[in-house]
Coordinates of C-alpha atoms in Angstrom, one line a residue:
M215 CA 18.8 -73.2 77.9
S216 CA 22.1 -73.5 76.0
E217 CA 23.3 -71.1 73.3
R218 CA 23.0 -74.0 70.7
E219 CA 19.3 -74.2 71.4
L220 CA 19.0 -70.6 70.2
D221 CA 20.9 -71.3 66.9
S222 CA 18.4 -71.4 64.1
S223 CA 21.0 -72.9 61.7
I224 CA 20.9 -76.0 63.9
N225 CA 17.4 -76.1 65.1
D226 CA 14.4 -76.1 62.7
Y227 CA 12.4 -72.9 62.6
I228 CA 8.9 -73.5 63.8
E229 CA 6.4 -70.9 62.6
K230 CA 4.2 -69.7 65.5
E231 CA 0.5 -70.1 65.1
T232 CA -1.4 -66.8 65.0
P233 CA -3.5 -66.6 68.1
K234 CA -7.3 -66.5 67.6
N235 CA -8.8 -63.0 67.6
Y236 CA -5.4 -61.4 67.6
V237 CA -6.6 -58.6 65.2
K238 CA -9.3 -57.5 67.7
Q239 CA -6.8 -57.5 70.5
L240 CA -4.4 -55.5 68.4
E241 CA -7.1 -52.9 67.6
W242 CA -7.9 -52.4 71.3
D243 CA -4.1 -52.2 72.1
M244 CA -3.8 -49.4 69.5
A245 CA -6.9 -47.6 70.6
I246 CA -5.9 -47.6 74.3
G247 CA -2.3 -46.9 73.4
L248 CA -3.4 -43.6 71.7
Q249 CA -5.1 -42.5 74.9
E250 CA -2.0 -43.2 76.9
V251 CA -0.2 -40.5 75.0
D252 CA -2.4 -38.1 76.9
N253 CA -2.0 -40.0 80.1
L254 CA -5.5 -41.4 79.9
K255 CA -6.2 -44.9 81.3
P256 CA -9.2 -47.1 80.7
S257 CA -11.6 -48.1 83.5
K258 CA -11.7 -51.6 84.9
Y259 CA -15.1 -51.9 83.4
L260 CA -13.8 -51.3 79.9
E261 CA -11.0 -53.8 80.5
K262 CA -13.6 -56.4 81.2
L263 CA -15.8 -55.5 78.3
L264 CA -13.0 -55.4 75.7
Q265 CA -12.0 -58.9 76.6
E266 CA -15.6 -60.0 76.0
N267 CA -15.4 -58.3 72.6
V268 CA -12.0 -59.9 71.8
T269 CA -13.4 -63.4 72.5
G270 CA -16.6 -62.7 70.5
E271 CA -19.0 -62.7 73.5
K272 CA -20.0 -59.1 72.7
T273 CA -20.1 -56.9 69.6
I274 CA -18.3 -53.6 69.7
Y275 CA -21.7 -51.9 69.6
E276 CA -22.8 -53.8 72.7
V277 CA -19.7 -52.7 74.4
E278 CA -20.5 -49.0 73.6
K279 CA -24.1 -49.5 74.8
E280 CA -23.0 -51.0 78.1
L281 CA -20.4 -48.2 78.6
K282 CA -23.1 -45.5 78.1
E283 CA -25.4 -47.2 80.6
Y284 CA -22.5 -47.5 83.0
Y285 CA -21.6 -43.8 82.8
A286 CA -25.3 -42.8 82.9
E287 CA -25.5 -44.5 86.3
K288 CA -22.3 -43.0 87.4
E289 CA -23.6 -39.5 86.4
K290 CA -26.7 -40.0 88.6
N291 CA -24.4 -40.5 91.6
N292 CA -21.9 -37.8 90.6
E293 CA -19.2 -40.5 90.4
V294 CA -17.9 -40.0 86.9
N295 CA -14.2 -40.1 86.3
H296 CA -14.0 -37.9 83.2
N297 CA -10.6 -39.1 82.2
E298 CA -11.8 -42.7 82.2
L299 CA -15.0 -41.7 80.4
E300 CA -13.0 -40.1 77.6
C301 CA -10.5 -43.0 77.4
D302 CA -13.3 -45.6 77.4
L303 CA -15.6 -44.0 74.8
V304 CA -13.0 -42.7 72.5
S305 CA -11.1 -46.1 72.5
T306 CA -14.3 -48.0 71.8
R307 CA -15.1 -45.8 68.9
I308 CA -11.6 -46.1 67.5
V309 CA -12.1 -49.9 67.5
E310 CA -15.6 -49.4 65.9
L311 CA -14.0 -47.4 63.0
L312 CA -11.2 -50.0 62.6
Q313 CA -13.7 -52.8 62.4
E314 CA -16.0 -51.0 60.0
D315 CA -13.0 -50.3 57.7
N316 CA -14.7 -47.5 55.7
F317 CA -11.6 -45.2 55.5
E318 CA -11.8 -42.3 53.1
L319 CA -8.9 -39.8 52.5
S320 CA -10.8 -36.6 52.6
V321 CA -11.3 -33.5 54.8
D322 CA -15.0 -34.3 55.3
Y323 CA -14.1 -37.8 56.6
L324 CA -11.5 -36.4 58.9
K325 CA -14.1 -34.1 60.4
Y326 CA -16.5 -37.0 60.7
V327 CA -14.0 -39.1 62.5
H328 CA -13.2 -36.3 65.0
K329 CA -16.9 -35.8 65.7
Y330 CA -17.6 -39.5 66.0
L331 CA -14.7 -40.1 68.4
F332 CA -15.2 -37.1 70.7
Q333 CA -19.0 -36.5 70.5
D334 CA -19.4 -37.1 74.3
V335 CA -16.2 -35.2 75.2
Y336 CA -16.0 -31.9 73.4
E337 CA -18.7 -29.5 72.3
F338 CA -16.6 -28.5 69.3
A339 CA -16.1 -32.2 68.1
G340 CA -16.1 -32.3 64.3
E341 CA -15.3 -28.6 63.8
F342 CA -12.0 -27.0 62.9
R343 CA -10.5 -25.0 65.7
K344 CA -10.9 -21.3 65.7
V345 CA -7.8 -20.3 67.5
D346 CA -4.0 -21.0 67.2
F347 CA -2.4 -22.9 70.0
S348 CA 0.4 -25.3 71.0
K349 CA 0.1 -28.5 73.0
H350 CA 3.2 -29.7 74.9
E351 CA 3.4 -33.5 74.8
R352 CA 5.3 -35.6 77.3
I353 CA 6.1 -38.1 74.6
L354 CA 7.9 -35.2 72.7
N355 CA 10.0 -34.3 75.7
N356 CA 7.5 -31.6 76.6
D357 CA 7.8 -30.0 73.2
S358 CA 4.8 -29.2 70.9
V359 CA 4.2 -30.3 67.3
A360 CA 3.8 -27.4 64.8
Y361 CA 0.1 -26.7 64.5
G362 CA -1.1 -24.9 61.3
D363 CA -2.7 -21.5 61.1
H364 CA -6.4 -22.1 62.1
K365 CA -7.6 -19.8 59.3
L366 CA -6.0 -22.1 56.6
L367 CA -6.6 -25.5 58.0
E368 CA -9.3 -26.7 55.6
Q369 CA -7.5 -25.4 52.5
S370 CA -4.2 -26.9 53.6
L371 CA -5.7 -30.3 54.4
D372 CA -7.6 -30.4 51.2
Y373 CA -4.5 -29.6 49.2
D374 CA -2.3 -32.1 51.1
M375 CA -4.8 -34.9 50.8
V376 CA -6.0 -34.8 47.3
K377 CA -3.6 -32.7 45.3
D378 CA -3.2 -34.1 41.8
L379 CA -4.2 -37.6 42.9
S380 CA -6.6 -39.7 40.9
T381 CA -9.2 -42.0 42.5
Q382 CA -7.0 -45.0 41.6
E383 CA -3.9 -43.4 43.1
L384 CA -5.8 -42.7 46.3
E385 CA -6.9 -46.3 46.5
E386 CA -3.4 -47.5 45.9
M387 CA -2.1 -45.2 48.7
R388 CA -4.8 -46.6 51.1
K389 CA -3.9 -50.2 50.2
E390 CA -0.2 -49.5 50.7
I391 CA -0.8 -48.0 54.2
E392 CA -3.0 -50.9 55.2
D393 CA -0.4 -53.4 54.0
K394 CA 2.3 -51.7 56.0
L395 CA 0.2 -51.6 59.1
E396 CA -0.6 -55.3 58.8
H397 CA 3.1 -56.1 58.3
L398 CA 4.0 -54.1 61.4
S399 CA 1.3 -55.7 63.4
L400 CA 2.5 -59.2 62.5
K401 CA 6.1 -58.3 63.3
W402 CA 5.0 -57.0 66.7
L403 CA 2.8 -60.1 67.3
N404 CA 5.6 -62.6 66.5
A405 CA 8.1 -60.6 68.6
S406 CA 5.7 -60.7 71.5
I407 CA 5.1 -64.4 71.2
N408 CA 8.8 -65.2 70.9
T409 CA 9.7 -63.0 73.9
R410 CA 7.0 -64.6 76.0
E411 CA 8.1 -68.1 75.1
K412 CA 11.7 -67.3 75.9
L413 CA 10.8 -65.9 79.3
D414 CA 8.8 -69.0 80.0
K415 CA 11.7 -71.2 79.1
D416 CA 14.1 -69.1 81.2
K417 CA 11.7 -69.3 84.1
E418 CA 11.6 -73.1 83.8
Y419 CA 15.4 -73.3 83.6
N420 CA 15.8 -71.1 86.7
L421 CA 13.3 -73.2 88.7
S422 CA 15.3 -76.3 87.8
L423 CA 18.5 -74.9 89.3

């Protein structure tokens, strides 16, 4: 490939077609990526099921049902990998919430989301913590974010989320966040497609040498 072939002022720009079901794949990528922050990896079984969801062969609720059956069988044989279980079920429920698209900016909804995601993982899912703590994160160079005083969590969140905002302003905020996420997703998708195509062309060029 020559440098002139990469010059968009000479060659016509061809808009890439958005791959079918890219939104579903993006949702799974985000859900599993959030688990990787805590060094959690999905099971091979979820990797198979999520592809069936992306292609439309299974609904997200069928995926969750089959995962529960899979881990129930593992439990009988004392073969459960609890890190994979957490990653699989929490990732699946993140995708469920994204596909349902019922976001609400409120303290009650935040607690609902926590309980929904971690219902099979933590006994305290959906409750505010009762202790102060720090959590060192590898992604933060082994530092911890600043966690608020556990006694003031609900009051602080309630104030931060709804202070002086009307229903219309909250809806506008939600729409703005969704638009930005969609824009970032499209940028990421186009960059991935362009990179993949360039690598394919470079590979073809190297093979021809």
